[in-house]
Coordinates of C-alpha atoms in Angstrom, one line a residue:
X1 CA 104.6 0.0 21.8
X2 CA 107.1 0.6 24.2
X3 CA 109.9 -1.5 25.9
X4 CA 111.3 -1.9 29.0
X5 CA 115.6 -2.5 29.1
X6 CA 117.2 -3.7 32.3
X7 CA 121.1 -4.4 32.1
X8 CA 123.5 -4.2 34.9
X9 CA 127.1 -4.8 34.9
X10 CA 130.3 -4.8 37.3
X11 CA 133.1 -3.4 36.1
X12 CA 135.7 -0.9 37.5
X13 CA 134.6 2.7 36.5
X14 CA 136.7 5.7 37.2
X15 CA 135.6 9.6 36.9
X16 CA 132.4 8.7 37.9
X17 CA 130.5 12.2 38.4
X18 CA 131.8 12.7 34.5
X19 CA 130.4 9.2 33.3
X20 CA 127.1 10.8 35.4
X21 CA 127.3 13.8 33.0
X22 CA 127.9 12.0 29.9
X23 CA 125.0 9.5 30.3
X24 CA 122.5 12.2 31.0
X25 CA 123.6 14.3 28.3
X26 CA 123.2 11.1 26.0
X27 CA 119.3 10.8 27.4
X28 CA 118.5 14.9 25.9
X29 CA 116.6 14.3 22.9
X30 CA 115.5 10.8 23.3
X31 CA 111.9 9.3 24.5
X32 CA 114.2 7.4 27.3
X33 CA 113.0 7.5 30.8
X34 CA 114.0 5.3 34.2
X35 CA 117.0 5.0 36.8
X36 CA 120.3 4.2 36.2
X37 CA 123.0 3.9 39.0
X38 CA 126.7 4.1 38.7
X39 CA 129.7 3.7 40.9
X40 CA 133.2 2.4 41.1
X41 CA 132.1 -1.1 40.7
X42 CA 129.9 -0.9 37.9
X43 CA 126.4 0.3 36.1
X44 CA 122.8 -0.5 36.5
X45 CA 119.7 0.5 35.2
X46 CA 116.5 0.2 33.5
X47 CA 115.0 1.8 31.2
X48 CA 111.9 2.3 29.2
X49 CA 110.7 3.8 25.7
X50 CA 110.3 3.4 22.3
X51 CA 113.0 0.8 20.9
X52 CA 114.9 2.9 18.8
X53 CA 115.5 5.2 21.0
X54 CA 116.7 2.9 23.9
X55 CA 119.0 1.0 21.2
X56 CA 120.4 4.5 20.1
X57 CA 120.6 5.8 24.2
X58 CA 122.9 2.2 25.1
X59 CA 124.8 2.6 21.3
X60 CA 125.5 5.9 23.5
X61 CA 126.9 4.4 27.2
X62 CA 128.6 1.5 25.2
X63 CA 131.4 3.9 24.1
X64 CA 131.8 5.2 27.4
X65 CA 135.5 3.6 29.1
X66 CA 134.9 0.1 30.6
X67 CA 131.1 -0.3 29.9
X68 CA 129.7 -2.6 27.6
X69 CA 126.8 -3.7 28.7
X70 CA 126.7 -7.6 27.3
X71 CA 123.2 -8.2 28.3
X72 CA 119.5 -6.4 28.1
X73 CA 116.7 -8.0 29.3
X74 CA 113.8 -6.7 27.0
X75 CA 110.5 -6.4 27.6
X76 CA 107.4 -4.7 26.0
X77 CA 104.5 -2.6 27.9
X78 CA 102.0 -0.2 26.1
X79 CA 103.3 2.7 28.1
X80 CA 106.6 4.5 30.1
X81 CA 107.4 2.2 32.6
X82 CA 109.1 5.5 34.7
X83 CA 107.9 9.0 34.9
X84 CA 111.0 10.7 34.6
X85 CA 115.1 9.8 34.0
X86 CA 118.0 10.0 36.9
X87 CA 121.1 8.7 36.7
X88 CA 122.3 8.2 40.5
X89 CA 126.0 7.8 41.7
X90 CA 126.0 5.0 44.7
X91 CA 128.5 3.2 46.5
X92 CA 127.6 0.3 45.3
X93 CA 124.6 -0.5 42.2
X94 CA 123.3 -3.0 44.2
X95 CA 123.7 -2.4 47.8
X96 CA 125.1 -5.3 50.1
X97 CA 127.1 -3.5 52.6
X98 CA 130.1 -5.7 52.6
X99 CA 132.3 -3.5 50.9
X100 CA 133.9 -3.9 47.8
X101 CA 133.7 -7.6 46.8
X102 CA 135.3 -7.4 43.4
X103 CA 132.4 -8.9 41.6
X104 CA 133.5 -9.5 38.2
X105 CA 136.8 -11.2 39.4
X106 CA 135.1 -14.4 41.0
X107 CA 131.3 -15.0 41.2
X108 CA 128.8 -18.1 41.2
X109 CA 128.9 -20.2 38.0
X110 CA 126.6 -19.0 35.6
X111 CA 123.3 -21.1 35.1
X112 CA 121.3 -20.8 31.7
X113 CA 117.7 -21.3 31.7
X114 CA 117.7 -24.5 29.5
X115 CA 119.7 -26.0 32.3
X116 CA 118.1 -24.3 35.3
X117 CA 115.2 -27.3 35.8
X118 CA 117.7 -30.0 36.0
X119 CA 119.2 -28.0 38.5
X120 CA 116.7 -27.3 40.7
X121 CA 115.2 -30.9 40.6
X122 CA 118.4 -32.5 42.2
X123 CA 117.4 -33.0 46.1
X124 CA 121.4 -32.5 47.0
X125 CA 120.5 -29.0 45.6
X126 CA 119.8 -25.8 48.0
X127 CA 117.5 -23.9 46.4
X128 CA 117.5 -19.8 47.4
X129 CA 115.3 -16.9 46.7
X130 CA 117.7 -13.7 47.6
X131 CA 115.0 -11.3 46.8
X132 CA 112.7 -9.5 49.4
X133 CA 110.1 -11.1 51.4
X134 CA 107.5 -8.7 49.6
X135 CA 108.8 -10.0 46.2
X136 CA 108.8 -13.8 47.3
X137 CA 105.0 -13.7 48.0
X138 CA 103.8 -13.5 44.9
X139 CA 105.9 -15.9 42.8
X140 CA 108.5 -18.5 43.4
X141 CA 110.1 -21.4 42.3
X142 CA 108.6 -24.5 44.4
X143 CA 111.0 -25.5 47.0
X144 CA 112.7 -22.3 47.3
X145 CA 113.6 -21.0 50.4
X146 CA 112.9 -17.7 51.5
X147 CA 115.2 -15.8 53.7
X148 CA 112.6 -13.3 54.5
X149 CA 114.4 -10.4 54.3
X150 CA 113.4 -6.9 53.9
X151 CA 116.0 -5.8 52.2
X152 CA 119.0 -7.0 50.2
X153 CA 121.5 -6.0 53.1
X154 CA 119.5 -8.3 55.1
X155 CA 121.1 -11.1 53.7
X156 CA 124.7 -11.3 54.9
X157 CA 122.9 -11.8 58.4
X158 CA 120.4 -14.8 56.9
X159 CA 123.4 -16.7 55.8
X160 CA 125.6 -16.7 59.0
X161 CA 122.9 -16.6 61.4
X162 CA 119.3 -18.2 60.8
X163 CA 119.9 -20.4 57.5
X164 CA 123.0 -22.4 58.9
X165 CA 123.4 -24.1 55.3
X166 CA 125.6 -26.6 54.8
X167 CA 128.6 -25.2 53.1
X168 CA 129.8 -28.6 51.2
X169 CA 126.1 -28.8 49.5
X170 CA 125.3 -27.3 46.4
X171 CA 123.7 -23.6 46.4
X172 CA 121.5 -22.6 43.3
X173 CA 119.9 -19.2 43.9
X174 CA 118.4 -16.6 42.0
X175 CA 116.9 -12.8 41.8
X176 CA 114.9 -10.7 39.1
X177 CA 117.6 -9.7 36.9
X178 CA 120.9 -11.7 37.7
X179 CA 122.7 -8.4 39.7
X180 CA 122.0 -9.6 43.1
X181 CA 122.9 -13.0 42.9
X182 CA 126.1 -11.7 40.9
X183 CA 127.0 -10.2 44.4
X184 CA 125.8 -12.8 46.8
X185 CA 126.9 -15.9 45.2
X186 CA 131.2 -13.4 45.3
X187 CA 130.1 -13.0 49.0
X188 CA 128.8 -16.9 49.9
X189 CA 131.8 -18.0 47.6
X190 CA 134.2 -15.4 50.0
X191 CA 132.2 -16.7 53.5
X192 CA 133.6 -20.6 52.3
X193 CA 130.6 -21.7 50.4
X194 CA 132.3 -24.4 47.8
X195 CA 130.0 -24.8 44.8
X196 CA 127.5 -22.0 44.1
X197 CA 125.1 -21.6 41.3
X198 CA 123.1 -18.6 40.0
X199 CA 120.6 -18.1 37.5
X200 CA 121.6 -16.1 34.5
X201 CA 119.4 -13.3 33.9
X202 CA 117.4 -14.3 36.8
X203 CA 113.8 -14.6 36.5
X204 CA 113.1 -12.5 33.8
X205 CA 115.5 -14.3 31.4
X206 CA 114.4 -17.4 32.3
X207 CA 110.2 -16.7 31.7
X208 CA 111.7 -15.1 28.0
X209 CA 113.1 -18.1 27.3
X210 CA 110.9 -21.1 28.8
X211 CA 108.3 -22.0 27.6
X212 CA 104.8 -22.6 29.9
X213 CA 104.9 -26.4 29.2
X214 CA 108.5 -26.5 30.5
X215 CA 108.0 -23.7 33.2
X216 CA 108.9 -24.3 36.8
X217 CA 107.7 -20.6 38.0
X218 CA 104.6 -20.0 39.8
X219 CA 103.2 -16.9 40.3
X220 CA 104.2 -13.4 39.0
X221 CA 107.6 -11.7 39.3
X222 CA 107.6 -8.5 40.8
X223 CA 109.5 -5.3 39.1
X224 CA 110.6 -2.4 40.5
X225 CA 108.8 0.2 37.7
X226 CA 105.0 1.6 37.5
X227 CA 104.2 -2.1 36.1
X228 CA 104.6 -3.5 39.7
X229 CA 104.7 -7.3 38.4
X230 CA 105.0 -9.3 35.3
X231 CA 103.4 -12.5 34.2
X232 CA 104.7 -15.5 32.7
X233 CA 104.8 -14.0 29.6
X234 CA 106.6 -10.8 30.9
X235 CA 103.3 -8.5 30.6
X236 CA 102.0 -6.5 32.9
X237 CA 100.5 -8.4 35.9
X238 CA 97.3 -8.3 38.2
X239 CA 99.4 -6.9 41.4
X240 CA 99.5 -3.2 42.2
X241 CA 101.3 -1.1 45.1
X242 CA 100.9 0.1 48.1
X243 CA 102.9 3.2 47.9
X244 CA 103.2 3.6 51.7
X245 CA 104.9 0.5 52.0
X246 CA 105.8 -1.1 48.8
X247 CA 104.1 -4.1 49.4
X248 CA 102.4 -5.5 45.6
X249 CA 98.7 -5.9 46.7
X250 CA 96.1 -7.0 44.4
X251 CA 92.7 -6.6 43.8
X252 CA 91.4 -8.7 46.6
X253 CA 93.7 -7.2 49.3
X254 CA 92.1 -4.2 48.0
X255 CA 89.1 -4.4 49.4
X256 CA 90.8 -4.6 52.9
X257 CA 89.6 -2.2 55.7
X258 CA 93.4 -1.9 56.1
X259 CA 93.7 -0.5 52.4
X260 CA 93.6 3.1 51.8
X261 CA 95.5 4.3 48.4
X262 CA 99.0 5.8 49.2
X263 CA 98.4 5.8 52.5
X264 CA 98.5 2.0 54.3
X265 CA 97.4 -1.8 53.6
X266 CA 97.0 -4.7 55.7
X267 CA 100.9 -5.7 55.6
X268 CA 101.7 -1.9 56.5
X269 CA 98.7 -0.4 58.9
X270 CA 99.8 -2.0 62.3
X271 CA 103.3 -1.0 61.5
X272 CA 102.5 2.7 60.6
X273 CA 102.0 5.4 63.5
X274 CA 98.6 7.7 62.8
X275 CA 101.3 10.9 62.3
X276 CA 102.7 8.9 59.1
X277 CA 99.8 7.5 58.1
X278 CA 98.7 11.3 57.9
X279 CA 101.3 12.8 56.4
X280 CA 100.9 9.6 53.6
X281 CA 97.6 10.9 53.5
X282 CA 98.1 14.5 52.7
X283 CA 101.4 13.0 50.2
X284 CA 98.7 11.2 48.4
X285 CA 96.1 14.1 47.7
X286 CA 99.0 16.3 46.8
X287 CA 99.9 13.2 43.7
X288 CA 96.0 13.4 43.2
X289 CA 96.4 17.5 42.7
X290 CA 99.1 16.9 40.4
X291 CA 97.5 14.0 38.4
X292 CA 94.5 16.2 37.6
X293 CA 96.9 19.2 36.5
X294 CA 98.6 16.6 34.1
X295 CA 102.0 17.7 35.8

């Protein structure tokens, strides 16, 4: 059995091509693949592998200057989650493109999951879902709204322009892990936003520790690794990929006359010129080539 480790944390980091060095030389010799990114206002990653091996790998990064990593969000899978390991160097580990905000100086007020329902209940409450539009669509709290972005830097525009939320109200949002409402929630706070709430440990903290009875979640929770979603229970879900758009499709959407494995789907094939959709094509036999090399 294998597990899946997702941690993020802001914190200033200095020497940052070194810390680069030092966490990749930490991942020789362990069964430790996946992403991490690193820059001068913190580290984020996740991870997959055998447990020991991913408790021995963040033993490792906890001794590097300024990181300590307080939180893992653990989940199991029968397999890698990741094909391979990188460790990236980014201006920022989750990317919002309003500079440097200063995160772990003044953010949203923390929201645990035993007291996220109450939360979300109260009418006077504006309930946000900061993730993407293609994450949104397959799982949600009721009542949410969705800024239908496309991607995360989308949503500094959403809040000044087509929301027009009241900035006296409460603001309770949340994302997949905690990092991105970590950011928003410094940047609505910065923009005048008065009181502003965020789930801790996002979704995936709060399915691990709700149980179904008391569950407000419907649907599945997209991830970004081979998995592609995760049910209420945090297993593997029923969504796969379209890998020419990243759309999770499932078995249904399948069946599509839009659908054609790596190359489009029927959120992607209006969108796509018949160049890319050939040079998808030809992307996608060359994965099949490697596949049955076992490369």
């Amino acid at each position: 059995m294998y597990s899946v480790y997702s941690f993020y944390e802001f914190s200033n980091l200095e020497n940052i091509s070194q810390l680069k060095k030092e966490i990749t030389d930490f991942q020789a010799g362990e069964d430790v693949l996946g992403t991490i990114l690193i820059s001068l206002e913190g580290i984020n990653g996740t991870i997959s592998g055998p447990q020991a091996s991913l408790d021995h790998f963040i033993q490792s990064i906890r001794t590097l200057p300024n990181i300590s990593i307080p939180t893992i969000k653990v989940s199991a899978d029968g397999a890698h989650a990741f094909k391979r390991f990188k460790v990236k160097i980014k201006k920022e580990i989750v990317t919002l493109g309003k500079g440097q905000l200063e995160v772990h100086k003044n953010t949203g007020t923390l929201v645990e999951p035993e007291q996220w329902n109450a939360l979300i209940k109260d009418p006077n409450v504006i309930l946000i879902d900061i993730r993407n539009d293609y994450e949104c669509k397959i799982g949600q709290f009721a009542g949410a709204i969705n800024p239908n972005t496309r991607s995360f830097r989308d949503f500094p525009d959403v809040v000044e322009g087509d929301l027009k939320l009241d900035k006296n109200k409460k603001v309770a949002m949340y994302c997949t892990g905690g990092i991105r409402c970590e950011k928003a929630s410094t940047y609505m706070l910065k923009m005048g936003f008065e009181e502003v709430y965020q789930l801790s440990g996002g979704i995936l903290n709060y399915l691990e520790n709700t149980s179904p009875e008391e569950s407000l979640w419907q649907g599945e929770c997209f991830v970004f690794d081979e998995r592609v979603s995760v049910d209420a229970s945090l297993s593997k879900g029923k969504y796969d990929m379209c890998h020419a758009c990243r759309s999770p499709i499932d078995e249904e959407e399948k069946i599509s006359e839009f659908y054609l494995k790596g190359v489009s789907c029927s959120y992607c094939y209006h969108l796509t010129s018949d160049d890319r959709k050939s040079r998808f094509a030809e992307r996608q036999k060359q994965f099949e080539l490697i596949k049955q090399r076992n490369e």
